[in-house]
Coordinates of C-alpha atoms and ligand atoms in Angstrom, one line a residue:
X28 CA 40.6 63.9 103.7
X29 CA 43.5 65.9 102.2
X30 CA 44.4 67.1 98.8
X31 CA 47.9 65.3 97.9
X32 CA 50.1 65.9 95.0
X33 CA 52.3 63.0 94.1
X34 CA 55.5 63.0 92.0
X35 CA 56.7 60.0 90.5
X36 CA 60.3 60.6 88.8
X37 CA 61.4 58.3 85.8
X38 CA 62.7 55.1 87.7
X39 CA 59.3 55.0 89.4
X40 CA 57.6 54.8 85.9
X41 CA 60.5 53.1 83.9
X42 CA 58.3 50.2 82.6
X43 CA 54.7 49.1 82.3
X44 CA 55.1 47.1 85.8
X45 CA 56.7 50.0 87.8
X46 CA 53.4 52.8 86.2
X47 CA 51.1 49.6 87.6
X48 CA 52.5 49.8 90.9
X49 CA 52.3 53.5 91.0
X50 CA 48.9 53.0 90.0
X51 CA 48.0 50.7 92.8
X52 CA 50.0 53.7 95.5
X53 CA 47.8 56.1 94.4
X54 CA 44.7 54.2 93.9
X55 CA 45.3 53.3 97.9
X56 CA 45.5 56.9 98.3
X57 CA 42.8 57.6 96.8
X58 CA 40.3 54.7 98.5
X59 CA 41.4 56.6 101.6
X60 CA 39.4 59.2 100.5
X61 CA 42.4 61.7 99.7
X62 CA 42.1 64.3 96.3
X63 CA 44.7 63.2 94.1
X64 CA 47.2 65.1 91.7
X65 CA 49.7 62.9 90.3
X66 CA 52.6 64.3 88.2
X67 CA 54.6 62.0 86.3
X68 CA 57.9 62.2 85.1
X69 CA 59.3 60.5 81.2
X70 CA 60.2 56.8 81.8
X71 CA 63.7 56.8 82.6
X72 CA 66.4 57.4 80.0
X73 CA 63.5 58.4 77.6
X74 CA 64.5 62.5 78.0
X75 CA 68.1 61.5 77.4
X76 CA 67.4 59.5 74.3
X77 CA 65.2 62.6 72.9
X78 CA 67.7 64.5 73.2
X79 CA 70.2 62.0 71.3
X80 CA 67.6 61.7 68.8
X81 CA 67.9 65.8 68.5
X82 CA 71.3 66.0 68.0
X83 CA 71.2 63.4 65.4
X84 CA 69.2 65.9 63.3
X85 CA 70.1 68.7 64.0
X86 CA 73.6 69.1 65.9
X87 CA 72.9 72.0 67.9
X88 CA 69.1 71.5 67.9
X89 CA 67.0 74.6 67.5
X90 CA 65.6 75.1 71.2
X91 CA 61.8 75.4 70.2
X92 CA 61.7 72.1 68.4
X93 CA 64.2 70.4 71.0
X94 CA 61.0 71.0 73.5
X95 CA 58.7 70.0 70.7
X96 CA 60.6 66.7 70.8
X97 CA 61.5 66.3 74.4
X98 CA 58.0 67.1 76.2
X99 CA 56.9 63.8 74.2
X100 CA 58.1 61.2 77.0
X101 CA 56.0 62.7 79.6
X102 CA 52.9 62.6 77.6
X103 CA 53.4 58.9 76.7
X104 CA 53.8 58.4 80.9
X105 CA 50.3 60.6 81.7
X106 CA 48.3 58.6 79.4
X107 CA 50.3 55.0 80.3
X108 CA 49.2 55.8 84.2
X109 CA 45.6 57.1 83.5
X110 CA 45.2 53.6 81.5
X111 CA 46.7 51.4 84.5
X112 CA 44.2 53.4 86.8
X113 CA 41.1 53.2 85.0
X114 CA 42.2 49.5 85.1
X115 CA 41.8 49.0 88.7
X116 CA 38.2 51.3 88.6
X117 CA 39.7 54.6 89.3
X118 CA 38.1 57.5 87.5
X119 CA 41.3 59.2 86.2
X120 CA 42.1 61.9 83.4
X121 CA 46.1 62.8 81.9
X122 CA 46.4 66.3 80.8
X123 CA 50.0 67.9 78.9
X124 CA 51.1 71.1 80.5
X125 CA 49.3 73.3 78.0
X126 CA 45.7 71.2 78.8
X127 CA 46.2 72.2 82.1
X128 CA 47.5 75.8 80.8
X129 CA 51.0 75.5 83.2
X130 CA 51.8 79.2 81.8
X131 CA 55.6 79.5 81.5
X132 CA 57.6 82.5 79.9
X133 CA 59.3 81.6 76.4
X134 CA 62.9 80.6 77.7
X135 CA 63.0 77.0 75.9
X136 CA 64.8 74.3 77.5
X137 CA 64.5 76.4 80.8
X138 CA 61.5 78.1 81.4
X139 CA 59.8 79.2 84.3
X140 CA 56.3 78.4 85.3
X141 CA 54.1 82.3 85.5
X142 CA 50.6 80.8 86.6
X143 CA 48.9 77.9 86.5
X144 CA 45.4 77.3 85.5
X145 CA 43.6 74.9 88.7
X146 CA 40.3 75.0 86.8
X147 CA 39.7 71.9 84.9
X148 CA 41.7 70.6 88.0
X149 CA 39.5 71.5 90.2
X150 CA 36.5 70.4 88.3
X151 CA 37.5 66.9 87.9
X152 CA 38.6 66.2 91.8
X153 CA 35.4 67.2 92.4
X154 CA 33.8 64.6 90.9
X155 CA 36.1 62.2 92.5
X156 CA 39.0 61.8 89.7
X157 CA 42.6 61.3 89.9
X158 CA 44.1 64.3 88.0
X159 CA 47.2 63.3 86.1
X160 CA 49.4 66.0 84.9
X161 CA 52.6 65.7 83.1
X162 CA 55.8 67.2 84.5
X163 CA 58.6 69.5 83.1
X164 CA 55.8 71.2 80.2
X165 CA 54.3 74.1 80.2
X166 CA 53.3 76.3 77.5
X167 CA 54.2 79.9 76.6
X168 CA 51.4 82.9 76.2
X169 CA 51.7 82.4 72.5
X170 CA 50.9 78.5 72.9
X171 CA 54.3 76.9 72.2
X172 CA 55.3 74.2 74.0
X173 CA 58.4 74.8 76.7
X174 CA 60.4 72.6 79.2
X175 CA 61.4 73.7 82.5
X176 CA 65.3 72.7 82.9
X177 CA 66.2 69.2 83.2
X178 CA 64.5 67.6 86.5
X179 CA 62.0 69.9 85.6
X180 CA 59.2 67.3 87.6
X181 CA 60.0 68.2 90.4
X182 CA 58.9 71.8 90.2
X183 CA 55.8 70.7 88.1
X184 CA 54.7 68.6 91.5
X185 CA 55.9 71.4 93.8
X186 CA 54.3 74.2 91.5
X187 CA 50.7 72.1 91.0
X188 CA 50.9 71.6 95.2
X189 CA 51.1 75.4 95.6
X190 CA 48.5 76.7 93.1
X191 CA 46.3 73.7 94.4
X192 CA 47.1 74.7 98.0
X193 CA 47.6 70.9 98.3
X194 CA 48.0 69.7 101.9
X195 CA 51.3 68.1 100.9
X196 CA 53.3 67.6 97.9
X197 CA 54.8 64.2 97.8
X198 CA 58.2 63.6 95.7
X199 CA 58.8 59.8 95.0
X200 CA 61.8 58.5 94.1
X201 CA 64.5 56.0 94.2
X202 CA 66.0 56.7 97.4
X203 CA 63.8 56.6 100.4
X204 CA 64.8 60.3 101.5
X205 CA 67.3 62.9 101.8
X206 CA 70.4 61.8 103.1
X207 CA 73.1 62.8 105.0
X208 CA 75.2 62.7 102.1
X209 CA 75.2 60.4 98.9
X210 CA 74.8 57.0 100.2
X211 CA 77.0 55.4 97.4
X212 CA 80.1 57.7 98.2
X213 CA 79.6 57.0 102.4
X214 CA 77.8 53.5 103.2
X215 CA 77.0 55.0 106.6
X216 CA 74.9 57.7 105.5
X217 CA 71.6 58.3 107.3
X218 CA 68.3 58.9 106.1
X219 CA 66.8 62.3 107.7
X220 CA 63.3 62.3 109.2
X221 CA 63.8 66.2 108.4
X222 CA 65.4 68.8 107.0
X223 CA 64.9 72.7 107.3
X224 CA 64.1 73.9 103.6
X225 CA 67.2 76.3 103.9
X226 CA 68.9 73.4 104.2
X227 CA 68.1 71.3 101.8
X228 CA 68.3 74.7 99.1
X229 CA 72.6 74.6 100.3
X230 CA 72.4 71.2 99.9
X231 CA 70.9 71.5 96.4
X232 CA 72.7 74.5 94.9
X233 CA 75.6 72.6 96.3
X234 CA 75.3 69.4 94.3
X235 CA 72.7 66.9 95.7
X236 CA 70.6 65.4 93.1
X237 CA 67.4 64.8 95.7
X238 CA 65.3 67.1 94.1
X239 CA 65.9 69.9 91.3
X240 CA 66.7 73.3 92.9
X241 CA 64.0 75.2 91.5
X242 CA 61.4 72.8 93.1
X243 CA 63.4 73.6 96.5
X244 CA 62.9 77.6 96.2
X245 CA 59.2 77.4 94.6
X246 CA 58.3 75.3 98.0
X247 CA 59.8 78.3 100.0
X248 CA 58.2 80.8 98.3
X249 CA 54.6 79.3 98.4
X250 CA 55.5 77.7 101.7
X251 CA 54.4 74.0 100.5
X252 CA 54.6 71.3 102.3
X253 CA 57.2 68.5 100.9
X254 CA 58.3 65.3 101.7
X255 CA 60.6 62.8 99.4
X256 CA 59.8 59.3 99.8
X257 CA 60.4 55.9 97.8
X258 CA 58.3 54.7 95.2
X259 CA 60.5 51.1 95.4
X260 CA 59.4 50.5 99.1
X261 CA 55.7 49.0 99.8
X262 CA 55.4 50.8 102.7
X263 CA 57.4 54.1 102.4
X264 CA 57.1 55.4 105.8
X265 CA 57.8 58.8 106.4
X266 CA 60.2 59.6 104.0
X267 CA 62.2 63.1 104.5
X268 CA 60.0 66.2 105.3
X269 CA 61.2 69.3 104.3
X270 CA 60.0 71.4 107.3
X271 CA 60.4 75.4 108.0
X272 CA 60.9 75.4 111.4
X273 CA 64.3 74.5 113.0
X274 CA 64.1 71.2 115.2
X275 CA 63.7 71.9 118.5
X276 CA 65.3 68.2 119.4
X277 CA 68.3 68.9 121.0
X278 CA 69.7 65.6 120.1
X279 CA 70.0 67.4 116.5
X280 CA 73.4 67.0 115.0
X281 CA 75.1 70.5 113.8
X282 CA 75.6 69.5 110.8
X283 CA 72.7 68.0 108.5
X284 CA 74.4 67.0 105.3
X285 CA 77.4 67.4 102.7
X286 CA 77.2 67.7 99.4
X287 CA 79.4 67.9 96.7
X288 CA 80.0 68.4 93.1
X289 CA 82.6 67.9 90.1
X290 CA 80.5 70.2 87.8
X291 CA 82.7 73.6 88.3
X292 CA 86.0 74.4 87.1
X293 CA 88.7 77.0 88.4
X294 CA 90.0 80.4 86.7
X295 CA 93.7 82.5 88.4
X296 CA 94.1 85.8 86.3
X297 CA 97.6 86.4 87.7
X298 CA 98.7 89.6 87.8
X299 CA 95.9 91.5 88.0
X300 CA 96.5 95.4 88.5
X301 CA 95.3 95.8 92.4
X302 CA 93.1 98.4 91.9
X303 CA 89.3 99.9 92.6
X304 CA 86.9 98.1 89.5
X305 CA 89.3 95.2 89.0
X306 CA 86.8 93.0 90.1
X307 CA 84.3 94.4 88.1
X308 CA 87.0 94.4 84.9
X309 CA 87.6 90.7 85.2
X310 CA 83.9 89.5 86.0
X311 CA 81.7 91.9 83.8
X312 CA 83.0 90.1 80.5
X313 CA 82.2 87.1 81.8
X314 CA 78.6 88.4 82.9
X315 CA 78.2 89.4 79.4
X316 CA 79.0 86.2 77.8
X317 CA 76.2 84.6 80.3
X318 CA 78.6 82.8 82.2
X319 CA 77.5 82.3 85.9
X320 CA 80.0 82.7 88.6
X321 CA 80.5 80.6 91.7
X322 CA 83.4 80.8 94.3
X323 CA 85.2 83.8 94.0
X324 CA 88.6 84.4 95.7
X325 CA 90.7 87.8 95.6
X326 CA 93.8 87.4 97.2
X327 CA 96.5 90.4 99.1
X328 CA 97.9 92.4 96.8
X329 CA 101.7 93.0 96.4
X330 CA 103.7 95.1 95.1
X331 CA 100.8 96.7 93.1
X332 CA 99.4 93.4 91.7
X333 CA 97.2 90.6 92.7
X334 CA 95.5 87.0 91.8
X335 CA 91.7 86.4 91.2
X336 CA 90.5 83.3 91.1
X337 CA 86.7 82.4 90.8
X338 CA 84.9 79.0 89.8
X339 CA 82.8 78.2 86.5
X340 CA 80.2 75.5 85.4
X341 CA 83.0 73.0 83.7
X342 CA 80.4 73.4 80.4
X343 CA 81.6 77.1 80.5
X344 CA 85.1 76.4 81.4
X345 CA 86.7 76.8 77.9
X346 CA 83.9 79.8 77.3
X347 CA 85.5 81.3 80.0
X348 CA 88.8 81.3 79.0
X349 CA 88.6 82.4 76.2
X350 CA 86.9 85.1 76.9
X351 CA 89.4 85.9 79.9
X352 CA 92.5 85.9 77.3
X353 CA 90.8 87.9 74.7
X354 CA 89.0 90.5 76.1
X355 CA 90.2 90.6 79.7
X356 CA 93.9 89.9 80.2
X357 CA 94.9 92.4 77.2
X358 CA 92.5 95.2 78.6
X359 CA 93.6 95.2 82.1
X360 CA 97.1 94.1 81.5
X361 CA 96.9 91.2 83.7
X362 CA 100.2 88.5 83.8
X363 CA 98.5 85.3 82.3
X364 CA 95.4 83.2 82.7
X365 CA 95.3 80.0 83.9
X366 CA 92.6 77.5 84.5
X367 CA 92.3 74.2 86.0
X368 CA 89.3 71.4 85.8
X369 CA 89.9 69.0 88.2
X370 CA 88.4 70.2 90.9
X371 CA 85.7 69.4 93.1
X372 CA 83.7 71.4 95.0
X373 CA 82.5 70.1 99.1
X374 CA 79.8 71.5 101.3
X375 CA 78.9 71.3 104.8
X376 CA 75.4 72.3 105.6
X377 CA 73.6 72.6 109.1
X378 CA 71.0 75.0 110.5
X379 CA 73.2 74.3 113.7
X380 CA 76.0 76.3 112.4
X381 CA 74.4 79.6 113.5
X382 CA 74.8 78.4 117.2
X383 CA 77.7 76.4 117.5
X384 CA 81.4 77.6 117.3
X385 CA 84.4 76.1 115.6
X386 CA 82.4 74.2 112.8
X387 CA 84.8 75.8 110.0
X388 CA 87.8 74.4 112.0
X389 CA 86.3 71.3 112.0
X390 CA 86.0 71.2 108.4
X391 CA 89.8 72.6 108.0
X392 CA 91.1 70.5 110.4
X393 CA 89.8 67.3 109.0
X394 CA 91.5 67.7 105.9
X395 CA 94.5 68.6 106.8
X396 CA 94.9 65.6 108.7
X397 CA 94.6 63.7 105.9
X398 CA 96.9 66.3 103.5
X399 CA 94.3 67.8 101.8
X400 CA 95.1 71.1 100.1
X401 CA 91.7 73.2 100.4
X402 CA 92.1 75.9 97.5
X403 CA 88.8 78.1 98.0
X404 CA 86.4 78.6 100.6
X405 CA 83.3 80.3 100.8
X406 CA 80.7 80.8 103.9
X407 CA 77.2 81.7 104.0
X408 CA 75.2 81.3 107.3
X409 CA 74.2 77.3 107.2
X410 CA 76.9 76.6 104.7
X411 CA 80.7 76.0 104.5
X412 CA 82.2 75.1 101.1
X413 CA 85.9 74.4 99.7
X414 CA 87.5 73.4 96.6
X415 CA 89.9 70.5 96.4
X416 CA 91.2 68.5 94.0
X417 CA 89.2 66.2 92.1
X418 CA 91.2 62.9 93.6
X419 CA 90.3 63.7 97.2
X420 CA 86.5 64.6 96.6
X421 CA 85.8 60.9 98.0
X422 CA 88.1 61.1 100.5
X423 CA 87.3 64.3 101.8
X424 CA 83.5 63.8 102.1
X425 CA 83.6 60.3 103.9
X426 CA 86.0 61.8 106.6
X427 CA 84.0 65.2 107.2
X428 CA 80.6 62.6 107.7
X429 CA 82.7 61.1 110.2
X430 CA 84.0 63.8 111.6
X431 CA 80.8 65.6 112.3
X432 CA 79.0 62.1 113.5
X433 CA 77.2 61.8 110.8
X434 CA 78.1 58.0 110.8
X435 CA 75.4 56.1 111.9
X436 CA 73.0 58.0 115.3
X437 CA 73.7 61.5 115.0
X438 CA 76.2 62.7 118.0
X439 CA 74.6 65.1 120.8
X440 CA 75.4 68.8 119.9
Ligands
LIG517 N1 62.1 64.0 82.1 C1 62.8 65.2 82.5 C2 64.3 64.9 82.7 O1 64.7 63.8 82.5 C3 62.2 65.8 83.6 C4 62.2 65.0 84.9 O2 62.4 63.8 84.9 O3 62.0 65.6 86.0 O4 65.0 65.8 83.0
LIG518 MG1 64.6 63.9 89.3

């Protein structure tokens, strides 16, 4: 008998049929003699509607009552599933975030979960209930309702799992796993048995939708134990486990996944005085105004001057800007500003990087066999990422799979 949290995202409980099926899943589950958590997401489309419905009132809707409104679809879901259960004779119960007492701090539309409260939890597994809590809520000390980020669920689950000290924490989906890269973009993508969690945090800072980042580093720090499955398949199988050990297989490939995104944009401040604080000069401003970096990129000076280029969320990209031409460019005397949003960023991820040579030549080779430019790159340990242009996003991810025999069976390292 284990204690198992279960996440079902908004696909999984899109209509009355799909939150009867999950019903019957965790009913099985629960015959089996396992304790059961189950965190529910809205059924799909219904956050993005709320949100609509917001913005129709109020066009920049005041974040306190935007979480009011949008921590509604997740309490229609809990009470939908606790019905479909108690349907098929299982003792269940749906509690809000703030029932349970998920404490968050006060940042709406983002908050982050402090403590949660496993008491009334506790009490009803032990007398044999399915516990039904709704994702992305909490609730602040002062008792107002907060949201955690958009695919907020996801942490709920992982969050619940580690204050439960669940034996597993179970995130079903639509896609049957983690994948070598997005199956839609590269038909020969493979499922992975596993991942390292390192891993699959590069792969989701870097743009893989799987799961939402902050589940990712809550399930290092508290050291759960996660698995993504689908909710679509009758039999599931073993889905991807997140694990925190390295494979020992030596069949592993080097290289575990690519990711990639279109949601950054690119900054050049030309002719930027190359001096000590310049960095500091161009980048503090845009601290200030809240505006997160990415890639940054400082090129050999000449002649006494230099470029800097660095990459913003696109959202920020005009932000930015402005900000550079106003403040920045007249204070350190810089040429001109320029900016471009058609950019895409691409990632190659693998644990095996720290052993294996010649990976980043890989990469650049590749795409300069098929003539594309790479405009940034940045390293960490596991990860290798470069900016290209927009057009060759495709491209450039479908021949780096192939290149690191990612096609079909993983090549021998
Ligand atoms: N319903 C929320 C969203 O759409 C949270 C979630 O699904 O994880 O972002
Ligand atoms: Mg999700």
């Amino acid at each position: 008998m284990a204690l198992i949290v279960q996440k079902f995202g908004g696909t999984s409980v899109g209509s009355p049929e799909r939150i009867k099926n999950v019903a019957q899943r965790v009913a099985r589950f629960h015959a089996q003699g396992h304790q059961m958590v189950v965190v529910v997401s809205a059924m799909s489309g219904e956050t993005n509607r709320l949100i609509a419905l917001a913005k129709e009132v109020q066009a920049n809707p005041d974040p306190r009552e935007l979480d009011v409104v949008i921590s509604t679809g997740e309490q229609v879901t809990i009470g939908l599933l606790a019905m479909a259960l108690k349907d098929l004779g299982v003792d269940a119960r749906s509690y809000t975030g703030g029932q349970v007492r998920i404490s968050t701090d006060s940042a709406y539309t983002k908050a982050r979960i402090l403590h949660i409260d496993d008491g009334a939890m506790r009490a009803d597994l032990n007398k044999g209930r399915v516990v039904i809590v709704a994702g992305f809520q909490g609730v602040d000390d002062a008792g107002n309702i907060t949201t955690l980020g958009r695919g907020g669920s996801d942490t709920t689950g992982v969050a619940l799992a580690a204050a439960l000290k669940a034996d597993e924490c179970q995130i079903y989906t639509d896609v049957d796993g983690v994948y070598s890269t997005d199956p839609r973009v590269v038909p020969e993508a493979r499922k992975l048995d596993r991942i390292t969690f390192e891993e699959m945090l590069e792969l989701a800072s870097s743009g893989s939708k799987v799961l939402q980042i902050r589940s990712v580093e809550f399930a290092g720090k508290y050291k759960v134990r996660l698995r993504v499955l689908s909710s679509f398949m009758e039999d599931p199988g073993e889905g991807t486990l997140i694990t925190f050990e390295e494979d020992q297989d030596m069949e592993q490939a080097v290289i575990s996944g690519i990711a990639f995104n279109r949601d950054e944009a690119k900054i050049t401040v030309l002719g930027v005085p190359d001096k000590p604080g310049i960095a500091y000069q161009i980048l503090g401003p845009v601290a200030d105004a809240n505006i997160d970096v990415d890639l940054i990129i400082q090129n050999v000076g000449r002649d006494g001057t230099t470029d800097f280029s660095f990459t913003v969320h696109r959202n920020e990209f005009q932000k930015a800007l402005k900000v550079l031409n106003e403040t920045v460019k007249p204070h350190i005397g810089a040429r001109e500003v320029i900016g471009d949003d058609k950019i895409a960023k691409v990632a190659v991820v693998g644990v095996g990087m720290r052993s294996h040579v010649g990976v980043a030549s890989t990469v650049f080779r590749t795409l300069a066999e098929e003539g594309i430019n790479i405009q940034m790159i940045s390293t960490s340990e596991i990860k290798i990422s470069v900016v290209v242009d927009d057009k060759y996003m495709e491209l450039a991810v479908r021949v780096l799979h192939r290149a690191f025999g990612l096609d079909g069976e993983p090549k021998a390292a």
